[in-house]
Amino acid sequence: MGSMFRSEEVALVQLFLPTGAAYTCVSQLGELGLVEFRDLNASVSAFQRRFVVDVRRCEELGKTFTFLQEEVRRAGLALAPPEGLLPAPPPRDLLRIQEETDRLAQELRDVRGNQQALRTQLHELQLHAAVLGQGQGQGHGPPVASSYTDGPSERTPLLQSPGGPHQDLRVNFVAGAVELHKAAALERLLWRACRGFLIASFREMEQQLEDPVTGEPAPWMTFVISYWGEQIGQKIRKITDCFHCHVFPFAEQEEARRGALQQLQQQSQLWSQVLGETERFLSQVLGRVQRLLPPWQVQVRKMKAVYLALNQCSVSATHKCLIAEAWCATRDLPTLQQALQDSSSEAGVSAVVHRIPCRDMPPTLIRTTRFTASFQGIVDAYGVGRYQEVNPAPYTIITFPFLFAVMFGDVGHGLLMFLFALAMVLAEDRPSVKKAQNEIWQTFFGGRYLLLLMGLFSVYTGFIYNECFSRATVIFPSGWSVAAMANQSGWSDAFLAEHPLLTLDPNVTGVFLGPYPFGIDPVWSLAVNHLSFLNSFKMKMSVILGVTHMAFGVVLGIFNHVHFGQLHRLPLETLPELVFLLGLFGYLVFLVVYKWLRVSAASAASAPSILIHFINMFLFSRSPTNRPLFPGQEVVQSTLVVLALAMVPILLLGTPLFLSRQHRRHRRRRADQQPDETKTGLLDSPDAGWGSDEEKAGCPGDQEKAEFVLSDVLMHQAIHTIEFCLGCISNTASYLRLWALSLAHAQLSEVLWAMVLNNGLRMSREIGVAAVVLVPIFAAFAVLTVAILLVMEGLSAFLHALRLHWVEFQNKFYSGTGYKLSPFTFNVEDE
C-alpha cells in the first residue's frame, strides 16, 4: 500500500545486451514485466529496422494460424488454452514451427478440397438418382408424351397418327433438379416461353439433401419435361441454365433408366465410403491442429513481441551489443540485474545495467490489487497522475462510497447492492465468471469491491436516515412522548375533533426525553413536517461535508509542495487558499454547528437565520430583526471578509513575483560562474532529476534553457486564482446535490411503496385472496425497486459522486497530467 499514496520512484536505465543473448534477455524481461522500453530508432522507418524480417515472418505465421483457427471453428471444435508457462522459443525454432504449420495448412486445404469435391459429386449422384426415381415411379416414356395445343376441342388426340404430318418428330426429355424456392418461377417461365408445348412434372424430394458448401440440409424439387422440336428444347435448356438447375441424362427406355438407377446407387455407396474415410482423416488433422495450435500461437506472439522490442534498440559502434533504454521501478532494479545476468550467462558476456540521468518526466507507476484497482480506475479516468504526485485513490476508497451513500441512503436498497457485490466477490475466482463476454456484466464485475463498499455505506446512512424501503424502523425507544403531551395539554374530545393535526411541544415537561441514540427519531416519519425537517438537516449536512471535503483537498496539496521542494507555495498559495475557503465557508459551517449546539427548544422560535447573517456578512450590514448568534459577530464577520479579500492579491501575485526574483538571482549567479563552468563543464555529469521549481512541478523538458516569461506565469496564476475563488462558491453550491439526490431517492421510495405495495396490502383482508393478490404485486414492487431505485437511481448517484471527486475535490491538488508506466510483458499474450 506504500505506493498507493504516491507513485513509486522510477529510474531510466540503459541496458547493454550482447548480440548473442539479446533475444534471451528481452524474452526474460517480457516474462517478468519490469521495464518499459524507449524507442531509440524513432527516426528510422519500421521497414528499415534490424529485425523487420523476423517480424514479418511472425506476421505470416499469424495469418496461417488464423486460417487454421477458422477451420477448427468451422468444424465445430474449440481450442483449449495452453497448459503451463510457455516461454518464447529460440529463434532457430521459428523455422521448424513455420514448416510444420505450412505442412498442416496445406494438408488441411487438400483434405478440405477433397471433401468438398466428394460432397459435390455425391450430391450430384443423389439428385440424379432422385430424378430417375421420379421417372421410374411415373412411367415417363414416348407413349405418354404430348403437348398442349390450342385445338378447337379437348377430344383432339395429343399425338398425330404415324402417317400424319408430324411423323418425323420424336419426343425428347429434359430431366433435372432445382432448388425448392426456384421451382415455381421455373415452371411459370417454361410455360410462358414455350407456349405450353411441353409436359412438365415437378415433385418435391421427400428427403432433404445436405448442401455441399454450407453443410446445411436444403429441400430440392425434381422435374421431368417432355417436348418435341429442337427449338423448344433449346429454350428449355437455356431457361434451366439460367436457374442453375442440375440437368441429367434421361433415357427413353424404362429398362435403361432402371439400370442407370442401380448403377447410381452403387456409386453413391462407394462415394459415401470414400467421403467417410476422408472425413475421418480430416478429424485426425484437426485433432493435431487442436493440440499444436494453442502453444504455437502463444510462442509466436511472444517471439514477435521480443523482435518488436529489439527493433527499439540501437546497435553499438562495434556491432557486438545492442543498447536499450527503459524505465524501471527503482525497487525492481536488483531483480532486473539478476534476470539479465542469468539470461546472458550462456553468451559468455554478461549484460550490463546502469542508471542514466534524464530530464524528461518519468512515467507513473502505482501498483494495485483486486480491491484497489476499481478505485484507482476512477482516479485514472480523470487523468493519470504526474510522477510522484499525491494519489487520491486511497482517500477515494472511503470518500467515494460515503458520498454515494449520502445520496442513496436506504437500509434495504443498500443491503441488496451489498449482497449482489458480495456474491461477485465470493465467485471471483471461478473461470466462468471471469470469462463472461457480456459487457455490462464485465463492468459490474470489475467494480465489485466498489459496489460492495457503496452498498455497505448505504446501509450505514440508511440507519442514520432511519429508512428501509422508505419505512422507518423502531430500533430504540423514541425520544418523544405523546402521553405526556396529552396529559399536560388537556386535549378534550372537542379539541381533538376540531384539530386533526396535533403538535408535540418540546417545551412541555416530559414530551421530549432526549435525542435518539442513532439517526433520525422514527416519530418524524409520522409528522406532517417530516419533509421540511429532513430538508433542513440534509442541506446543512451537505454544506458541512462539502466544505470539509474541499478543505481536505487543499491540505493534500501541501504534501505535493513539500515533496517537490516548492516550499514557497505554502505561504503564497496553500495558506491563502485555506484562509479564503475557511474564512468564508468554514465560517458558515461554524454558524451551523454553533446554532445546533446553542439554540434550545425554548428559544427556537426566536432563533436567528444563518442565511441572513451570511448575506449581511458580504454586504457589511446588519438586520434589526435578526439578532446575532454571539457577541461581536459583526466584527468577526467583517474581519473574515476583509481577510479573505486580502488573500486574492497574494494568490494572484505572490508566486509570479517570487519566481521572477528567483529567476533573476539564478541568472546573476550563472553569469558569475560562467568562466568556471567553461573549464569544468566537460568533466561534470549532468544533473539527474528536476532542478528548478517548474521541473519539480512535473514539467518536462530542459527548464534551465527555457526562457522565463513573467507574463505567461502571471496569466497562468491569474487563471488559477479566478478558478479557485469562484470555484469555492460554485463548488460549495455543487455539494447541495447530496441533499437534492437524497431527497429524490427518499421520495421515489415513498411513492413506490405507497402506489404499489401499500395498495396491494389494502386490497383484501382474507388470507387466501391476499396471498393470490400479493404475489404479482410484490413481483412488480421488486422489479420496479431493482430497475428504478437500484439501477437508475444508483447510476445517477454514482455519476454525481464521480463529479464531486473529479471537479470539487481533485482539482484542489491533483493535476492528472502524467502517463502510466506500460511495462513490456507477456501477460496479455497469455490470456
mmCIF file of N, CA and C in Angstrom, residues 731-822:
data_model
loop_
_atom_site.group_PDB
_atom_site.id
_atom_site.type_symbol
_atom_site.label_atom_id
_atom_site.label_comp_id
_atom_site.label_asym_id
_atom_site.label_seq_id
_atom_site.Cartn_x
_atom_site.Cartn_y
_atom_site.Cartn_z
ATOM 1 N N ASN A 731 -18.441 25.389 -6.108
ATOM 2 C CA ASN A 731 -18.253 24.031 -5.606
ATOM 3 C C ASN A 731 -19.035 23.782 -4.326
ATOM 4 N N THR A 732 -19.099 24.782 -3.459
ATOM 5 C CA THR A 732 -19.912 24.624 -2.250
ATOM 6 C C THR A 732 -21.378 24.427 -2.615
ATOM 7 N N ALA A 733 -21.845 25.213 -3.573
ATOM 8 C CA ALA A 733 -23.231 25.030 -4.035
ATOM 9 C C ALA A 733 -23.401 23.676 -4.731
ATOM 10 N N SER A 734 -22.332 23.184 -5.360
ATOM 11 C CA SER A 734 -22.425 21.907 -6.056
ATOM 12 C C SER A 734 -22.635 20.749 -5.100
ATOM 13 N N TYR A 735 -22.126 20.877 -3.871
ATOM 14 C CA TYR A 735 -22.320 19.802 -2.895
ATOM 15 C C TYR A 735 -23.768 19.701 -2.426
ATOM 16 N N LEU A 736 -24.587 20.694 -2.757
ATOM 17 C CA LEU A 736 -26.008 20.586 -2.414
ATOM 18 C C LEU A 736 -26.699 19.472 -3.206
ATOM 19 N N ARG A 737 -26.022 18.932 -4.203
ATOM 20 C CA ARG A 737 -26.587 17.780 -4.917
ATOM 21 C C ARG A 737 -26.724 16.586 -3.971
ATOM 22 N N LEU A 738 -25.920 16.546 -2.919
ATOM 23 C CA LEU A 738 -26.088 15.489 -1.920
ATOM 24 C C LEU A 738 -27.476 15.556 -1.293
ATOM 25 N N TRP A 739 -27.908 16.769 -0.977
ATOM 26 C CA TRP A 739 -29.244 16.963 -0.412
ATOM 27 C C TRP A 739 -30.327 16.654 -1.448
ATOM 28 N N ALA A 740 -30.143 17.151 -2.671
ATOM 29 C CA ALA A 740 -31.183 17.001 -3.694
ATOM 30 C C ALA A 740 -31.396 15.530 -4.066
ATOM 31 N N LEU A 741 -30.321 14.791 -4.292
ATOM 32 C CA LEU A 741 -30.482 13.397 -4.701
ATOM 33 C C LEU A 741 -30.940 12.516 -3.549
ATOM 34 N N SER A 742 -30.526 12.851 -2.325
ATOM 35 C CA SER A 742 -31.038 12.099 -1.186
ATOM 36 C C SER A 742 -32.541 12.300 -1.042
ATOM 37 N N LEU A 743 -32.996 13.520 -1.231
ATOM 38 C CA LEU A 743 -34.426 13.798 -1.182
ATOM 39 C C LEU A 743 -35.170 13.070 -2.306
ATOM 40 N N ALA A 744 -34.615 13.102 -3.511
ATOM 41 C CA ALA A 744 -35.261 12.430 -4.643
ATOM 42 C C ALA A 744 -35.347 10.923 -4.421
ATOM 43 N N HIS A 745 -34.279 10.330 -3.892
ATOM 44 C CA HIS A 745 -34.293 8.890 -3.645
ATOM 45 C C HIS A 745 -35.342 8.524 -2.594
ATOM 46 N N ALA A 746 -35.422 9.320 -1.527
ATOM 47 C CA ALA A 746 -36.398 9.040 -0.480
ATOM 48 C C ALA A 746 -37.826 9.186 -0.994
ATOM 49 N N GLN A 747 -38.076 10.213 -1.809
ATOM 50 C CA GLN A 747 -39.426 10.414 -2.309
ATOM 51 C C GLN A 747 -39.822 9.351 -3.330
ATOM 52 N N LEU A 748 -38.900 8.921 -4.176
ATOM 53 C CA LEU A 748 -39.217 7.830 -5.100
ATOM 54 C C LEU A 748 -39.521 6.542 -4.345
ATOM 55 N N SER A 749 -38.773 6.270 -3.298
ATOM 56 C CA SER A 749 -39.051 5.088 -2.479
ATOM 57 C C SER A 749 -40.434 5.188 -1.847
ATOM 58 N N GLU A 750 -40.775 6.380 -1.352
ATOM 59 C CA GLU A 750 -42.083 6.575 -0.722
ATOM 60 C C GLU A 750 -43.213 6.389 -1.731
ATOM 61 N N VAL A 751 -43.037 6.943 -2.939
ATOM 62 C CA VAL A 751 -44.066 6.811 -3.978
ATOM 63 C C VAL A 751 -44.230 5.354 -4.393
ATOM 64 N N LEU A 752 -43.131 4.652 -4.563
ATOM 65 C CA LEU A 752 -43.208 3.249 -4.969
ATOM 66 C C LEU A 752 -43.890 2.406 -3.900
ATOM 67 N N TRP A 753 -43.605 2.675 -2.649
ATOM 68 C CA TRP A 753 -44.264 1.925 -1.572
ATOM 69 C C TRP A 753 -45.761 2.230 -1.517
ATOM 70 N N ALA A 754 -46.095 3.537 -1.584
ATOM 71 C CA ALA A 754 -47.495 3.933 -1.428
ATOM 72 C C ALA A 754 -48.367 3.493 -2.589
ATOM 73 N N MET A 755 -47.827 3.529 -3.822
ATOM 74 C CA MET A 755 -48.653 3.255 -5.001
ATOM 75 C C MET A 755 -48.637 1.797 -5.430
ATOM 76 N N VAL A 756 -47.729 1.003 -4.917
ATOM 77 C CA VAL A 756 -47.662 -0.400 -5.351
ATOM 78 C C VAL A 756 -47.940 -1.335 -4.180
ATOM 79 N N LEU A 757 -47.012 -1.452 -3.271
ATOM 80 C CA LEU A 757 -47.132 -2.480 -2.231
ATOM 81 C C LEU A 757 -48.201 -2.115 -1.205
ATOM 82 N N ASN A 758 -48.297 -0.843 -0.847
ATOM 83 C CA ASN A 758 -49.297 -0.439 0.139
ATOM 84 C C ASN A 758 -50.712 -0.673 -0.380
ATOM 85 N N ASN A 759 -50.963 -0.376 -1.656
ATOM 86 C CA ASN A 759 -52.281 -0.642 -2.246
ATOM 87 C C ASN A 759 -52.577 -2.131 -2.275
ATOM 88 N N GLY A 760 -51.578 -2.940 -2.519
ATOM 89 C CA GLY A 760 -51.799 -4.382 -2.525
ATOM 90 C C GLY A 760 -52.142 -4.919 -1.148
ATOM 91 N N LEU A 761 -51.516 -4.358 -0.123
ATOM 92 C CA LEU A 761 -51.815 -4.814 1.237
ATOM 93 C C LEU A 761 -53.220 -4.430 1.683
ATOM 94 N N ARG A 762 -53.796 -3.402 1.059
ATOM 95 C CA ARG A 762 -55.128 -2.954 1.440
ATOM 96 C C ARG A 762 -56.248 -3.579 0.624
ATOM 97 N N MET A 763 -55.932 -4.377 -0.368
ATOM 98 C CA MET A 763 -56.965 -4.884 -1.271
ATOM 99 C C MET A 763 -57.946 -5.823 -0.582
ATOM 100 N N SER A 764 -57.434 -6.766 0.188
ATOM 101 C CA SER A 764 -58.316 -7.758 0.785
ATOM 102 C C SER A 764 -57.750 -8.196 2.124
ATOM 103 N N ARG A 765 -58.680 -8.477 3.043
ATOM 104 C CA ARG A 765 -58.282 -8.950 4.360
ATOM 105 C C ARG A 765 -58.299 -10.473 4.461
ATOM 106 N N GLU A 766 -58.913 -11.148 3.480
ATOM 107 C CA GLU A 766 -58.969 -12.603 3.502
ATOM 108 C C GLU A 766 -57.597 -13.174 3.146
ATOM 109 N N ILE A 767 -57.219 -14.225 3.854
ATOM 110 C CA ILE A 767 -55.861 -14.752 3.709
ATOM 111 C C ILE A 767 -55.638 -15.321 2.322
ATOM 112 N N GLY A 768 -56.576 -16.108 1.824
ATOM 113 C CA GLY A 768 -56.393 -16.724 0.508
ATOM 114 C C GLY A 768 -56.346 -15.710 -0.606
ATOM 115 N N VAL A 769 -57.278 -14.743 -0.558
ATOM 116 C CA VAL A 769 -57.304 -13.713 -1.612
ATOM 117 C C VAL A 769 -56.063 -12.833 -1.525
ATOM 118 N N ALA A 770 -55.662 -12.480 -0.314
ATOM 119 C CA ALA A 770 -54.479 -11.625 -0.157
ATOM 120 C C ALA A 770 -53.233 -12.309 -0.679
ATOM 121 N N ALA A 771 -53.127 -13.632 -0.457
ATOM 122 C CA ALA A 771 -51.945 -14.341 -0.938
ATOM 123 C C ALA A 771 -51.878 -14.339 -2.448
ATOM 124 N N VAL A 772 -53.028 -14.523 -3.109
ATOM 125 C CA VAL A 772 -53.049 -14.534 -4.576
ATOM 126 C C VAL A 772 -52.750 -13.156 -5.137
ATOM 127 N N VAL A 773 -53.293 -12.123 -4.480
ATOM 128 C CA VAL A 773 -53.115 -10.756 -4.988
ATOM 129 C C VAL A 773 -51.698 -10.256 -4.768
ATOM 130 N N LEU A 774 -51.110 -10.616 -3.631
ATOM 131 C CA LEU A 774 -49.804 -10.059 -3.286
ATOM 132 C C LEU A 774 -48.662 -10.626 -4.121
ATOM 133 N N VAL A 775 -48.848 -11.801 -4.701
ATOM 134 C CA VAL A 775 -47.756 -12.383 -5.487
ATOM 135 C C VAL A 775 -47.385 -11.498 -6.676
ATOM 136 N N PRO A 776 -48.331 -11.148 -7.584
ATOM 137 C CA PRO A 776 -47.929 -10.257 -8.699
ATOM 138 C C PRO A 776 -47.581 -8.849 -8.236
ATOM 139 N N ILE A 777 -48.231 -8.370 -7.158
ATOM 140 C CA ILE A 777 -47.929 -7.011 -6.689
ATOM 141 C C ILE A 777 -46.524 -6.954 -6.106
ATOM 142 N N PHE A 778 -46.149 -7.951 -5.329
ATOM 143 C CA PHE A 778 -44.797 -7.961 -4.785
ATOM 144 C C PHE A 778 -43.757 -8.135 -5.901
ATOM 145 N N ALA A 779 -44.097 -8.955 -6.909
ATOM 146 C CA ALA A 779 -43.172 -9.107 -8.039
ATOM 147 C C ALA A 779 -42.971 -7.771 -8.750
ATOM 148 N N ALA A 780 -44.082 -7.013 -8.972
ATOM 149 C CA ALA A 780 -43.951 -5.695 -9.606
ATOM 150 C C ALA A 780 -43.148 -4.743 -8.730
ATOM 151 N N PHE A 781 -43.385 -4.806 -7.415
ATOM 152 C CA PHE A 781 -42.630 -3.954 -6.497
ATOM 153 C C PHE A 781 -41.140 -4.282 -6.536
ATOM 154 N N ALA A 782 -40.802 -5.570 -6.591
ATOM 155 C CA ALA A 782 -39.393 -5.971 -6.637
ATOM 156 C C ALA A 782 -38.738 -5.534 -7.939
ATOM 157 N N VAL A 783 -39.451 -5.722 -9.060
ATOM 158 C CA VAL A 783 -38.883 -5.343 -10.356
ATOM 159 C C VAL A 783 -38.671 -3.839 -10.437
ATOM 160 N N LEU A 784 -39.667 -3.063 -9.998
ATOM 161 C CA LEU A 784 -39.525 -1.606 -10.032
ATOM 162 C C LEU A 784 -38.447 -1.126 -9.071
ATOM 163 N N THR A 785 -38.310 -1.785 -7.925
ATOM 164 C CA THR A 785 -37.258 -1.407 -6.983
ATOM 165 C C THR A 785 -35.881 -1.595 -7.591
ATOM 166 N N VAL A 786 -35.675 -2.741 -8.240
ATOM 167 C CA VAL A 786 -34.365 -3.007 -8.841
ATOM 168 C C VAL A 786 -34.120 -2.094 -10.033
ATOM 169 N N ALA A 787 -35.131 -1.952 -10.902
ATOM 170 C CA ALA A 787 -34.933 -1.204 -12.149
ATOM 171 C C ALA A 787 -34.787 0.292 -11.906
ATOM 172 N N ILE A 788 -35.625 0.855 -11.032
ATOM 173 C CA ILE A 788 -35.647 2.312 -10.856
ATOM 174 C C ILE A 788 -34.737 2.744 -9.710
ATOM 175 N N LEU A 789 -34.952 2.158 -8.523
ATOM 176 C CA LEU A 789 -34.241 2.657 -7.344
ATOM 177 C C LEU A 789 -32.809 2.153 -7.264
ATOM 178 N N LEU A 790 -32.567 0.916 -7.689
ATOM 179 C CA LEU A 790 -31.207 0.394 -7.614
ATOM 180 C C LEU A 790 -30.385 0.761 -8.840
ATOM 181 N N VAL A 791 -30.927 0.511 -10.024
ATOM 182 C CA VAL A 791 -30.146 0.723 -11.246
ATOM 183 C C VAL A 791 -30.125 2.200 -11.637
ATOM 184 N N MET A 792 -31.291 2.788 -11.869
ATOM 185 C CA MET A 792 -31.330 4.171 -12.352
ATOM 186 C C MET A 792 -30.864 5.163 -11.286
ATOM 187 N N GLU A 793 -31.439 5.057 -10.091
ATOM 188 C CA GLU A 793 -31.011 5.967 -9.019
ATOM 189 C C GLU A 793 -29.567 5.699 -8.604
ATOM 190 N N GLY A 794 -29.175 4.415 -8.587
ATOM 191 C CA GLY A 794 -27.787 4.105 -8.255
ATOM 192 C C GLY A 794 -26.814 4.676 -9.262
ATOM 193 N N LEU A 795 -27.161 4.582 -10.554
ATOM 194 C CA LEU A 795 -26.293 5.166 -11.587
ATOM 195 C C LEU A 795 -26.231 6.677 -11.463
ATOM 196 N N SER A 796 -27.372 7.306 -11.168
ATOM 197 C CA SER A 796 -27.389 8.762 -11.009
ATOM 198 C C SER A 796 -26.518 9.186 -9.833
ATOM 199 N N ALA A 797 -26.663 8.515 -8.683
ATOM 200 C CA ALA A 797 -25.840 8.858 -7.524
ATOM 201 C C ALA A 797 -24.364 8.589 -7.795
ATOM 202 N N PHE A 798 -24.070 7.523 -8.531
ATOM 203 C CA PHE A 798 -22.674 7.219 -8.872
ATOM 204 C C PHE A 798 -22.062 8.340 -9.710
ATOM 205 N N LEU A 799 -22.785 8.812 -10.709
ATOM 206 C CA LEU A 799 -22.254 9.867 -11.582
ATOM 207 C C LEU A 799 -22.059 11.174 -10.806
ATOM 208 N N HIS A 800 -22.975 11.492 -9.904
ATOM 209 C CA HIS A 800 -22.825 12.728 -9.132
ATOM 210 C C HIS A 800 -21.663 12.621 -8.146
ATOM 211 N N ALA A 801 -21.489 11.449 -7.540
ATOM 212 C CA ALA A 801 -20.320 11.266 -6.669
ATOM 213 C C ALA A 801 -19.029 11.353 -7.474
ATOM 214 N N LEU A 802 -19.055 10.856 -8.699
ATOM 215 C CA LEU A 802 -17.883 10.956 -9.568
ATOM 216 C C LEU A 802 -17.560 12.411 -9.869
ATOM 217 N N ARG A 803 -18.585 13.192 -10.152
ATOM 218 C CA ARG A 803 -18.366 14.615 -10.447
ATOM 219 C C ARG A 803 -17.805 15.346 -9.221
ATOM 220 N N LEU A 804 -18.309 15.030 -8.024
ATOM 221 C CA LEU A 804 -17.817 15.692 -6.818
ATOM 222 C C LEU A 804 -16.344 15.390 -6.586
ATOM 223 N N HIS A 805 -15.902 14.207 -6.924
ATOM 224 C CA HIS A 805 -14.488 13.868 -6.730
ATOM 225 C C HIS A 805 -13.609 14.484 -7.813
ATOM 226 N N TRP A 806 -14.065 14.445 -9.030
ATOM 227 C CA TRP A 806 -13.239 14.952 -10.125
ATOM 228 C C TRP A 806 -13.122 16.473 -10.088
ATOM 229 N N VAL A 807 -14.235 17.157 -9.947
ATOM 230 C CA VAL A 807 -14.264 18.610 -10.112
ATOM 231 C C VAL A 807 -14.046 19.328 -8.792
ATOM 232 N N GLU A 808 -14.777 18.938 -7.753
ATOM 233 C CA GLU A 808 -14.720 19.681 -6.491
ATOM 234 C C GLU A 808 -13.542 19.284 -5.606
ATOM 235 N N PHE A 809 -13.113 18.027 -5.668
ATOM 236 C CA PHE A 809 -12.075 17.543 -4.748
ATOM 237 C C PHE A 809 -10.702 17.496 -5.407
ATOM 238 N N GLN A 810 -10.580 16.794 -6.530
ATOM 239 C CA GLN A 810 -9.257 16.548 -7.103
ATOM 240 C C GLN A 810 -8.629 17.796 -7.706
ATOM 241 N N ASN A 811 -9.420 18.756 -8.162
ATOM 242 C CA ASN A 811 -8.790 19.932 -8.772
ATOM 243 C C ASN A 811 -8.122 20.834 -7.758
ATOM 244 N N LYS A 812 -8.248 20.528 -6.461
ATOM 245 C CA LYS A 812 -7.574 21.333 -5.435
ATOM 246 C C LYS A 812 -6.101 20.948 -5.305
ATOM 247 N N PHE A 813 -5.726 19.766 -5.754
ATOM 248 C CA PHE A 813 -4.334 19.344 -5.559
ATOM 249 C C PHE A 813 -3.826 18.416 -6.650
ATOM 250 N N TYR A 814 -4.683 17.898 -7.501
ATOM 251 C CA TYR A 814 -4.319 16.828 -8.441
ATOM 252 C C TYR A 814 -4.363 17.370 -9.858
ATOM 253 N N SER A 815 -3.222 17.266 -10.568
ATOM 254 C CA SER A 815 -3.176 17.778 -11.942
ATOM 255 C C SER A 815 -3.576 16.728 -12.960
ATOM 256 N N GLY A 816 -3.169 15.465 -12.756
ATOM 257 C CA GLY A 816 -3.545 14.395 -13.683
ATOM 258 C C GLY A 816 -2.960 14.564 -15.071
ATOM 259 N N THR A 817 -1.714 15.030 -15.164
ATOM 260 C CA THR A 817 -1.085 15.276 -16.465
ATOM 261 C C THR A 817 0.038 14.284 -16.749
ATOM 262 N N GLY A 818 0.076 13.175 -16.038
ATOM 263 C CA GLY A 818 1.143 12.201 -16.259
ATOM 264 C C GLY A 818 0.738 11.117 -17.237
ATOM 265 N N TYR A 819 1.543 10.087 -17.290
ATOM 266 C CA TYR A 819 1.257 8.949 -18.155
ATOM 267 C C TYR A 819 1.725 7.682 -17.438
ATOM 268 N N LYS A 820 1.031 6.589 -17.707
ATOM 269 C CA LYS A 820 1.294 5.351 -16.992
ATOM 270 C C LYS A 820 2.562 4.670 -17.482
ATOM 271 N N LEU A 821 3.173 3.940 -16.579
ATOM 272 C CA LEU A 821 4.260 3.045 -16.956
ATOM 273 C C LEU A 821 3.641 1.793 -17.577
ATOM 274 N N SER A 822 3.956 1.532 -18.828
ATOM 275 C CA SER A 822 3.418 0.372 -19.541
ATOM 276 C C SER A 822 4.557 -0.616 -19.760
#
